[in-house]
XYZ file of C-alpha atoms in Angstrom:
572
model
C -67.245 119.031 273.312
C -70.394 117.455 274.486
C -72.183 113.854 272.757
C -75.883 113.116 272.648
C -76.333 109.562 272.115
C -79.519 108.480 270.090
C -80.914 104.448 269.763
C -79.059 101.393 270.840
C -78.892 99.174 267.651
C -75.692 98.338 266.048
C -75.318 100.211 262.307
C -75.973 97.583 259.533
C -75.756 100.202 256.787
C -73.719 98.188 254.085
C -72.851 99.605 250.722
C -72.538 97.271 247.730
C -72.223 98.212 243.827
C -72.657 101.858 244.679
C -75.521 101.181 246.502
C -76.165 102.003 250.353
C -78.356 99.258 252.077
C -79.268 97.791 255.430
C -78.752 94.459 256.865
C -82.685 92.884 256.747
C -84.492 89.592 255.810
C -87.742 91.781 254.873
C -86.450 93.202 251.008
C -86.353 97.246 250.165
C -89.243 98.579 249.288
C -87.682 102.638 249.168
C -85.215 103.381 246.795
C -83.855 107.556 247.499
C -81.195 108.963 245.726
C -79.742 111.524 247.565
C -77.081 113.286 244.882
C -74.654 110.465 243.876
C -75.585 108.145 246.661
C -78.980 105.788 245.752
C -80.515 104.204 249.501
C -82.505 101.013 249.189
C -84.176 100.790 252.371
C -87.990 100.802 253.821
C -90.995 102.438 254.065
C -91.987 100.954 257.300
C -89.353 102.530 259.698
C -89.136 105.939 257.670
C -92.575 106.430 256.696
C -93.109 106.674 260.374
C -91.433 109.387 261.336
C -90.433 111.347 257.961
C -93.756 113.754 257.696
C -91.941 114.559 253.973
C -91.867 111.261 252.932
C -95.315 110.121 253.725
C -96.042 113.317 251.326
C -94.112 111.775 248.722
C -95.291 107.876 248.701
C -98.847 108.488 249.624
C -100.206 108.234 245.898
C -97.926 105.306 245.235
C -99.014 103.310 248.299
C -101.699 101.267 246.020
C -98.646 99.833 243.979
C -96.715 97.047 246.482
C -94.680 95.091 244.658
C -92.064 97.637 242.884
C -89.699 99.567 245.148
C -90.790 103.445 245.246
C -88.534 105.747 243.917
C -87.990 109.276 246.025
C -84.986 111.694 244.816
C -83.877 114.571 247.822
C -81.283 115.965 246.204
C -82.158 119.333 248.120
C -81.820 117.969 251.440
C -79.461 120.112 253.633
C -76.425 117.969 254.885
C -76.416 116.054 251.778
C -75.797 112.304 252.051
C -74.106 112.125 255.837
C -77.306 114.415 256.876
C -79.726 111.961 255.578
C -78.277 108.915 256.537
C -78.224 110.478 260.662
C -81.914 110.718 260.209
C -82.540 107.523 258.548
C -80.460 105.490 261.147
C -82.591 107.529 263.833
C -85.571 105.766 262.185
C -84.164 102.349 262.454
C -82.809 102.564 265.990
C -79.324 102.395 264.964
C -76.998 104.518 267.621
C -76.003 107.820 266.469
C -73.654 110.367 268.058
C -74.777 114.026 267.794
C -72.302 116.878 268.444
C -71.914 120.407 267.811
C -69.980 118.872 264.783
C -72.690 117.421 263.260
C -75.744 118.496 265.322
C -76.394 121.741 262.336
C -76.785 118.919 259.125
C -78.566 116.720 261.168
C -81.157 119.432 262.649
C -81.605 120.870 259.181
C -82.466 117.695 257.272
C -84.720 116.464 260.142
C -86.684 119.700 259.766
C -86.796 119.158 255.495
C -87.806 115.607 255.878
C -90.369 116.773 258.964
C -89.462 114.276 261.895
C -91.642 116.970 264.619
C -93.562 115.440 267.485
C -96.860 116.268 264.882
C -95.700 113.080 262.994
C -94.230 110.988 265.926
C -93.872 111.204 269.504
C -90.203 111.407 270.647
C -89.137 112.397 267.381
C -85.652 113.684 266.209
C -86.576 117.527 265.644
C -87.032 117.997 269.512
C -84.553 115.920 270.757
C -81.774 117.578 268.770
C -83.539 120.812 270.118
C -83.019 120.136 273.912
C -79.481 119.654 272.917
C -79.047 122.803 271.656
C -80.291 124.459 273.898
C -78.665 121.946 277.082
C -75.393 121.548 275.580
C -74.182 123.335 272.622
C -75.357 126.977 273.541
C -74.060 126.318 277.300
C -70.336 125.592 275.526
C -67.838 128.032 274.403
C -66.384 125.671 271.584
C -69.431 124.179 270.693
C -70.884 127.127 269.830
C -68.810 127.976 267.629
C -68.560 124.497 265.970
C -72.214 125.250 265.394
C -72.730 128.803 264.177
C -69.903 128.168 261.406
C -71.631 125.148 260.462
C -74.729 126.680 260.378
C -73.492 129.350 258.354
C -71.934 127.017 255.708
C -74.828 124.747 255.114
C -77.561 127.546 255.253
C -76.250 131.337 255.698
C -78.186 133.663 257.570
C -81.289 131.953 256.456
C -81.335 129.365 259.525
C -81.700 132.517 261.721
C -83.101 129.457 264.719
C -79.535 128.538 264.983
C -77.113 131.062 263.561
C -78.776 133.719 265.795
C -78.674 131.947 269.958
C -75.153 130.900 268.982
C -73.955 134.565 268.325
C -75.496 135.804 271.381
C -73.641 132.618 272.857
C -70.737 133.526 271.908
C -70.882 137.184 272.553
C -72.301 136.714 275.940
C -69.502 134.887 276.869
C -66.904 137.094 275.771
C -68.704 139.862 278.034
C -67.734 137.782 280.877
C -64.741 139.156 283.089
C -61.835 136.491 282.438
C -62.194 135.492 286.486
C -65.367 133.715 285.361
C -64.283 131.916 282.494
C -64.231 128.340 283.128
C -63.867 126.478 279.910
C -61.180 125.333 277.901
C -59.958 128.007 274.849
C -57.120 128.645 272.656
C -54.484 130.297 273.099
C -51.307 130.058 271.524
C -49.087 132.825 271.920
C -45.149 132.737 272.117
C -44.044 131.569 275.503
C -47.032 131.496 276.847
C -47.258 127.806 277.627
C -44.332 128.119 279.556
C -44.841 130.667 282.178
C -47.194 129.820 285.253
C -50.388 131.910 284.728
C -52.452 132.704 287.442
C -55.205 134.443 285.833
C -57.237 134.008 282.327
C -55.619 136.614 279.286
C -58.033 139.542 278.528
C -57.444 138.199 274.950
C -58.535 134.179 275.382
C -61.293 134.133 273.239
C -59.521 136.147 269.598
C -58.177 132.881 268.533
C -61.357 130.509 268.372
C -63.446 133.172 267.015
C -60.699 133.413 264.012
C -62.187 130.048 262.931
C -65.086 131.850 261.882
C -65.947 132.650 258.174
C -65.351 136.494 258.052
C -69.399 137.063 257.676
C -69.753 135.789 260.812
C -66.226 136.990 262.462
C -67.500 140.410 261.653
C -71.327 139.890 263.012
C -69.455 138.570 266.415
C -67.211 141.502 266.494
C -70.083 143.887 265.642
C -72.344 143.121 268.084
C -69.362 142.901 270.734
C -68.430 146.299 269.902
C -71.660 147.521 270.203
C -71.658 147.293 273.590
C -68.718 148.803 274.370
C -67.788 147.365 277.092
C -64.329 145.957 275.669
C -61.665 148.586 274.864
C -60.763 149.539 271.251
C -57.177 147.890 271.789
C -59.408 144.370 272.636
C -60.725 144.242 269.521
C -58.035 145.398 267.399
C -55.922 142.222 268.578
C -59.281 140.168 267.654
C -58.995 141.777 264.350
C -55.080 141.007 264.144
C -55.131 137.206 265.268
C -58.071 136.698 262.523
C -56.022 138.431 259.758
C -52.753 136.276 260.793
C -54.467 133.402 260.373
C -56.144 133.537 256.831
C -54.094 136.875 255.440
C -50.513 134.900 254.582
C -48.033 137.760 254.387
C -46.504 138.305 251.150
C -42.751 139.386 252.330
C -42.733 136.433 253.582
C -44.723 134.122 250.982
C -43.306 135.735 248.149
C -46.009 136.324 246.237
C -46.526 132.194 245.746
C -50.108 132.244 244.640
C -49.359 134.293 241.815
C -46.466 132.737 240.963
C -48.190 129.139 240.737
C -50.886 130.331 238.572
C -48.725 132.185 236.000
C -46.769 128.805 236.186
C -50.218 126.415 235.606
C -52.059 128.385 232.601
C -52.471 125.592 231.106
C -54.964 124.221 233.913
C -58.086 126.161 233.826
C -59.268 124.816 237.020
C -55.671 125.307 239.230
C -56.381 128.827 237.248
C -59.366 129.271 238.699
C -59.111 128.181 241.780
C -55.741 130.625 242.535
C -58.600 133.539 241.442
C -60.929 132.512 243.835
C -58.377 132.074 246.712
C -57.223 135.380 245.748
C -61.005 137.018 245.785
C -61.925 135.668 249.146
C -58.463 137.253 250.555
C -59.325 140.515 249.088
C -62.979 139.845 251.063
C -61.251 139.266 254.295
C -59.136 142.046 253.993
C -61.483 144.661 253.054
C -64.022 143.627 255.535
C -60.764 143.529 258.596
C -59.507 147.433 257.567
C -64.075 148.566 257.928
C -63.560 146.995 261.385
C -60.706 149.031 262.466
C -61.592 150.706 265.670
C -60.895 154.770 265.073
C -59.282 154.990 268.182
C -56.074 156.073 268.125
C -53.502 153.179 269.670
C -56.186 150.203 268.594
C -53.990 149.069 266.516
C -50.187 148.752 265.661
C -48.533 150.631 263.456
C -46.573 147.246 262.244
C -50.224 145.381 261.376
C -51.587 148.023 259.338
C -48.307 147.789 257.230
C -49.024 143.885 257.199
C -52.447 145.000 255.608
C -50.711 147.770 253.743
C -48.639 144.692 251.952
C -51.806 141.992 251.360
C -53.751 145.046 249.895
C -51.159 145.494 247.533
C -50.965 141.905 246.534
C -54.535 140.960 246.217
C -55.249 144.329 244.729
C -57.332 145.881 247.314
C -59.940 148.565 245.994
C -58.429 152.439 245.860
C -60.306 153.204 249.362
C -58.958 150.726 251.198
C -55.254 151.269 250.174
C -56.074 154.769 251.022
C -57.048 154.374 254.430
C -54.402 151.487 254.783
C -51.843 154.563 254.181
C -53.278 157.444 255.794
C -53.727 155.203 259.099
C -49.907 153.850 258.961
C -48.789 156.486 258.350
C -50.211 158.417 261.409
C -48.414 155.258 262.895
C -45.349 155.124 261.207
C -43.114 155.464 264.456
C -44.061 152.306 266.059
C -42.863 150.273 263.013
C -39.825 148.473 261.508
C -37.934 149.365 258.413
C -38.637 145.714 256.708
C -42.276 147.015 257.757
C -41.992 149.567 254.683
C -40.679 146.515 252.253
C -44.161 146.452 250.413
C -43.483 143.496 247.356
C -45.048 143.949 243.529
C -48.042 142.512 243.191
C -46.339 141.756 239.439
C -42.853 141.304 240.843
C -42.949 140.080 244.456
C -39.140 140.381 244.579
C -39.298 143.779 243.876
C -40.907 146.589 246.475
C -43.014 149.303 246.055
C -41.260 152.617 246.817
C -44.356 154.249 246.382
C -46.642 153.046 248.781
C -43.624 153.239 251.486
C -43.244 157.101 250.477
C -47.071 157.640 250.781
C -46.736 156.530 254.069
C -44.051 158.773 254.928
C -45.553 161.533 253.423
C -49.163 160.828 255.336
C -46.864 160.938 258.642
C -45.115 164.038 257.781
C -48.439 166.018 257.237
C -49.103 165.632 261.195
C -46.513 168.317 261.541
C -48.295 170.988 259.280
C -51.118 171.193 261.987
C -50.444 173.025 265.256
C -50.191 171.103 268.553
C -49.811 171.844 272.253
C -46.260 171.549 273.719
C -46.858 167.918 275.087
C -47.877 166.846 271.824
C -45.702 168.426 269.924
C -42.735 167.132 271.940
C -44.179 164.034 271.334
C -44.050 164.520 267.444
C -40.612 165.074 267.527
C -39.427 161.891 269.439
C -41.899 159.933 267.085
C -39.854 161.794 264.264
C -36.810 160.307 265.618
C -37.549 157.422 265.497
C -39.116 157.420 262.073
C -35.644 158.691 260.679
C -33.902 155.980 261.661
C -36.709 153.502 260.522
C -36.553 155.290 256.774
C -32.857 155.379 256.619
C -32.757 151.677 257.726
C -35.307 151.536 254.796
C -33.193 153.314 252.884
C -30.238 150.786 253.402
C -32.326 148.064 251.623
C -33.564 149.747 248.743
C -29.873 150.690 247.846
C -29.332 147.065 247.401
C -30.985 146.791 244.549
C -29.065 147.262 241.841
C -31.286 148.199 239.117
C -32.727 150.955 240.961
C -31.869 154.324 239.755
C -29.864 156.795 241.093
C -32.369 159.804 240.688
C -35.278 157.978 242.573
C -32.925 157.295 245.309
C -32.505 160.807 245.932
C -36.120 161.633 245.776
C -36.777 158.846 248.172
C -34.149 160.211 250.774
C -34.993 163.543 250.225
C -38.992 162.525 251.326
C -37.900 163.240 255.115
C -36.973 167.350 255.220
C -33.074 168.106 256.078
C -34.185 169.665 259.418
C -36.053 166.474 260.434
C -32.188 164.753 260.500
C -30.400 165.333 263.278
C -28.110 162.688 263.007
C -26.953 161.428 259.308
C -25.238 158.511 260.308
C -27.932 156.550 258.750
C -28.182 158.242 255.842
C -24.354 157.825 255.574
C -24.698 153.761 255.635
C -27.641 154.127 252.900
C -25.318 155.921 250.225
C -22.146 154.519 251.131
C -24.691 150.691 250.404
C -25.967 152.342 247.295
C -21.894 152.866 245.983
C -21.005 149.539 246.932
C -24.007 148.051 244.862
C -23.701 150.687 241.930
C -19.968 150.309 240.812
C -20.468 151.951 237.608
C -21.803 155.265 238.608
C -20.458 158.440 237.239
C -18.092 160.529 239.008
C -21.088 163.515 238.671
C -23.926 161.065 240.446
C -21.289 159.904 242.936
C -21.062 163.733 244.049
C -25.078 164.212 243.442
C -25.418 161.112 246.302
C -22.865 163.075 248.422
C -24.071 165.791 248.780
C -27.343 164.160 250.834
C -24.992 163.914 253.595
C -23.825 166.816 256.303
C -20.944 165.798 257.425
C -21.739 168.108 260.783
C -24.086 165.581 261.170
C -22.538 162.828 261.234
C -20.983 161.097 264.743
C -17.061 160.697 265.518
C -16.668 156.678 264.691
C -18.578 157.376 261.388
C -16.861 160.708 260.196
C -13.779 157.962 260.697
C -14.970 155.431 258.389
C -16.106 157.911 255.991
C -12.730 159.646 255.996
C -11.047 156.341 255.152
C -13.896 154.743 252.674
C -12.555 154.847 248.800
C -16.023 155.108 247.915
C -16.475 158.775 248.962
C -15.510 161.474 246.477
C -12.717 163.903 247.193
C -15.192 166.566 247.722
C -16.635 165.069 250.245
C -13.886 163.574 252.391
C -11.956 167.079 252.598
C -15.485 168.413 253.972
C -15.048 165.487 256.516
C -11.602 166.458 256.800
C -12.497 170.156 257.736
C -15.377 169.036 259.782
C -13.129 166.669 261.870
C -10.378 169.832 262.160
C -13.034 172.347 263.307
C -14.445 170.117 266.338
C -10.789 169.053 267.382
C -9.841 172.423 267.648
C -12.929 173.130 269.105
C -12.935 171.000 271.854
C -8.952 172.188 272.718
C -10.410 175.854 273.326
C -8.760 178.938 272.524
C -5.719 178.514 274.698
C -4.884 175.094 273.136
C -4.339 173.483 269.683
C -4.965 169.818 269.396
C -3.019 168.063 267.008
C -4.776 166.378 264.502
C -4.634 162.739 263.155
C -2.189 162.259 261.266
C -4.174 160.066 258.591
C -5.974 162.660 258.099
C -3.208 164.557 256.729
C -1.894 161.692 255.063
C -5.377 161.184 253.627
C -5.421 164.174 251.841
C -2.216 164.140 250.639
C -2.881 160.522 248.898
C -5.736 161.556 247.783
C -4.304 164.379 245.343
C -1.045 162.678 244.877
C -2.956 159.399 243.433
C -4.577 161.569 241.052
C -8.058 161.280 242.674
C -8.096 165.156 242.064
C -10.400 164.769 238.975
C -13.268 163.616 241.386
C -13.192 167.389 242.785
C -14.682 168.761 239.588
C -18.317 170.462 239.734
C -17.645 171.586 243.308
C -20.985 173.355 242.793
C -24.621 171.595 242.369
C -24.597 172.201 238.838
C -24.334 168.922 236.705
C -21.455 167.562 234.821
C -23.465 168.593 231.428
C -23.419 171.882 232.447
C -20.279 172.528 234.176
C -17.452 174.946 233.079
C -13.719 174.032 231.950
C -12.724 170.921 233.467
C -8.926 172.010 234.351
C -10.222 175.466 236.523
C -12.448 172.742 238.695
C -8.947 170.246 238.920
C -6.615 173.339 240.400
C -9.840 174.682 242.534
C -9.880 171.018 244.131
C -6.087 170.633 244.367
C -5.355 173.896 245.806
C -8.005 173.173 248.546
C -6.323 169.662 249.490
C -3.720 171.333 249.505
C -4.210 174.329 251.391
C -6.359 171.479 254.291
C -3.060 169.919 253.882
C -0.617 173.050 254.933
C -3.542 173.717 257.734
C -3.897 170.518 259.182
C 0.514 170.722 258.979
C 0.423 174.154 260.570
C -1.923 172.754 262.830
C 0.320 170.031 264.149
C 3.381 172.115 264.427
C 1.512 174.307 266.648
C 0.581 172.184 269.374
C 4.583 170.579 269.021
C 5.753 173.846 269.311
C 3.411 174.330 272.739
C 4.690 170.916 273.895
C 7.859 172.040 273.914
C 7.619 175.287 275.710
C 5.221 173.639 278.215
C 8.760 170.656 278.716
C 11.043 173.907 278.906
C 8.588 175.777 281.780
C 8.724 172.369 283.832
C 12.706 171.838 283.204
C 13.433 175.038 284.535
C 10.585 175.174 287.603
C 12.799 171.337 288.392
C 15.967 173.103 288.559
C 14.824 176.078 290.983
């Protein structure tokens, strides 16, 4: 950052009792109150090159011997502002910077020191160093335009206006031509040799920038297209990191520490109005998505997806939140779909999450050419796996009922599951957490799975897991049975496991055989006669029983005659 150094006398500004003074033998004859701050100091030096002041002590000039009184409370800069311009006027050495060239340039204009009033005068000098040094750097432009914008708005279109085409200008540049000193602060970054500048050097000092500003930077960038959509989505990304805290991670503290401080009206307040400008960011971020397809990740829109659901984004935003995630939804995580309560940030919002899913699955309703379509199905892949993952967390909640469950992992259609090994870890997490369920909602959460569909290791586990009901472990059993034999061929019979039989058979000898009633999908209200349901489901372990038996003496029986062929082909 580059210093302009102004006058060569040391600073003899004192204060004493409240009162700002300077060190002379000649006494004040200027008292200005500037807000809370009173000045005494002197006409002599100020009068000379404040055109606003003469204004105000030229009808009191007649009247020498009682200090004039002069209020600016409407200078811009307030008291540090006032006092760079006064010192000016005494010769006292002043440092201007991009850090406090803006207050300094506005009050000089409002108290008029332009070469009209004196030659040499503080309005142009702090003009050539604008225009030499702040516009010329990267950093100090920025310094400037957000203190411009602060102080004055877009009103003080002189300053706010050069610095954005600053700024913009240099962000145009190829990254072989940058030659100043940025941020950049990425993971790992610092430690790898880099021989060239990142495409992406200049998102992290423009996220400094009040989003009024951010966005007119980002505008005007875009409307020259000449970065790609991906370019500015990042920009977009690194600005919502930094002010947009993310609430599965935060917990939902803000709220929390007002509903904990209603008692303070101001710590009240002041939680509101952190929570009003984060709803202004965010909105203003999800206008500024590119609608390029790719220009942003799936994962950050479900990062705004959450904060829009904690600050209580309007309806239209949430909407486009979804229906762009969604579109997305393969290129995310499954804690990506944990979306906390705005009123309970412990708890998630199932909802929103099946929305999402719902937005992604309406891509396959629409025909598509053959590339694109087998690129749907590999992005439906992986979203299975994401929601089942998903899945898996939700069932750890224990208060969450049984029939939404279902819903929720009925969302993705049965066809879209090859595999149900997931699915199989998300009930078999929603038994272990919900002890208490009935026998009938056990067999209701069963029945989600196809045990066709599930892999060898996990048919295993499922065979052995005391959660499972009856029902569905002699499926398992039969499924296992089918692709054993299966995979013997028609010549051969390959034994079976033996716990499998021995499964079974403890299974209906323990008395488990009660969990076989309502073998249909019909409900335990409605079901018929318990005992009919009891000898249906024992007479069907037991029959898997005699087959898987049968089974086994088979292939010992082949074992043998193969032994006898071989004994006798030894003795010939």
């Amino acid at each position: 950052m580059k210093y302009m150094k102004l006058g060569s006398k040391p600073d003899t500004f004192y204060t004493e009792q409240a009162v700002r003074s300077v060190v002379s033998d000649i006494p004040a004859d200027l008292i200005i109150h500037v807000n809370n701050t009173k000045y005494q100091l002197h006409k002599f030096p100020l009068l000379l090159k404040c055109g606003h002041l003469q204004s105000l002590c030229s009808d009191t000039e007649a009247d020498e011997q009682l200090p004039v009184p002069v209020a600016l409370h409407d200078i811009p800069g307030g008291e540090e502002a006032f006092e760079i311009c006064a010192k000016f006027c005494y010769g006292i050495a002043i440092s201007i910077s991009a850090s406090n060239f803006v207050p300094a340039m506005l009050a000089a204009r409002f108290l008029r020191m332009t070469e009209h009033v004196a030659k040499g005068n503080l309005v142009s000098k702090l003009d050539t160093f604008f225009e030499s040094c702040v516009l010329h750097g990267w950093r100090d432009s920025i310094a400037a335009l957000q203190a411009a914008w602060r102080i004055s708005g877009w009103s003080e279109s002189r300053i706010v206006q050069p610095c954005v085409d600053s700024i913009v200008e240099k962000i145009l540049l190829p990254p072989s031509k940058v030659a100043w000193s940025y941020t950049y602060t990425r993971p790992g970054y610092a430690k790898r040799a880099h021989q060239s500048v990142p495409k992406d050097w200049w998102t992290e000092d423009i996220s400094e920038l009040d989003i009024e500003v951010f966005r007119s930077v980002v505008s005007t960038v875009r409307a020259t297209r000449m970065l790609p959509s991906p370019l500015i989505g990042e920009a977009l990304h690194v600005y919502a990191c930094k002010h947009l805290p993310d609430p599965l991670y935060t917990g939902g503290s803000a709220n929390g520490h007002a509903s904990q401080s209603q008692s303070s009206s101001s710590t009240a307040a002041a939680a509101e109005e952190a929570l009003a400008k984060q709803r202004r960011v965010l909105e203003t971020v999800v206008t500024m998505i590119p609608s390029d397809v790719g220009s942003v990740t799936g994962r950050f829109l479900l990062r705004l997806l959450r904060v829009a659901n904690y600050v209580g984004a309007s309806s239209s935003t949430r909407a486009q939140l979804i229906r762009q995630a969604g579109s997305q939804l393969d290129e995310a995580k499954a804690v990506d779909l944990l979306i906390p309560l705005p009123s309970d940030p412990q708890a998630y919002d199932v909802g929103a999450a099946e929305a999402v899913l719902e937005h992604f699955l309406t891509q396959f309703q629409r025909p598509a050419a053959p590339e694109e379509r087998r690129r749907m199905n590999v992005a439906m892949e992986k979203v299975v796996r994401i929601f089942d993952e998903y899945l898996q967390t939700i069932a750890l909640d224990s208060e969450f009922p049984i029939g939404r469950f279902i819903d929720l992992a009925e969302c993705l259609p049965g066809i879209a599951r090859n595999n149900h090994d997931g699915l199989y870890h998300a009930v078999d997490t929603y038994l272990k957490e919900h002890p208490d369920l009935s026998k009938a909602d056990k067999k209701r959460l069963c029945r989600l799975i196809d045990c066709r569909k599930l892999s060898t290791d996990v048919r295993a586990q499922a065979v052995s897991n005391d959660r499972m009901p009856l029902r569905t472990i002699v499926q398992l059993l039969f499924v296992e049975q089918e692709r054993t034999t299966g995979a013997g061929g028609s010549h051969s019979v390959v034994p079976p496991d033996r716990a499998s039989v021995d499964t079974v058979s403890r299974l209906t000898a323990t008395g488990r055989e009660d969990e076989a009633a309502d073998m249909d999908h019909k409900s335990d209200v409605h079901r018929p006669r318990r005992g009919g349901r009891e000898e249906r489901a024992q007479s069907e372990a037991a029959a898997m029983t005699r087959s898987l038996s049968a089974s086994t003496k088979t292939a010992a029986r082949k074992d043998r005659t193969v032994e006898e062929r071989g004994s006798r082909l030894r003795n010939k």
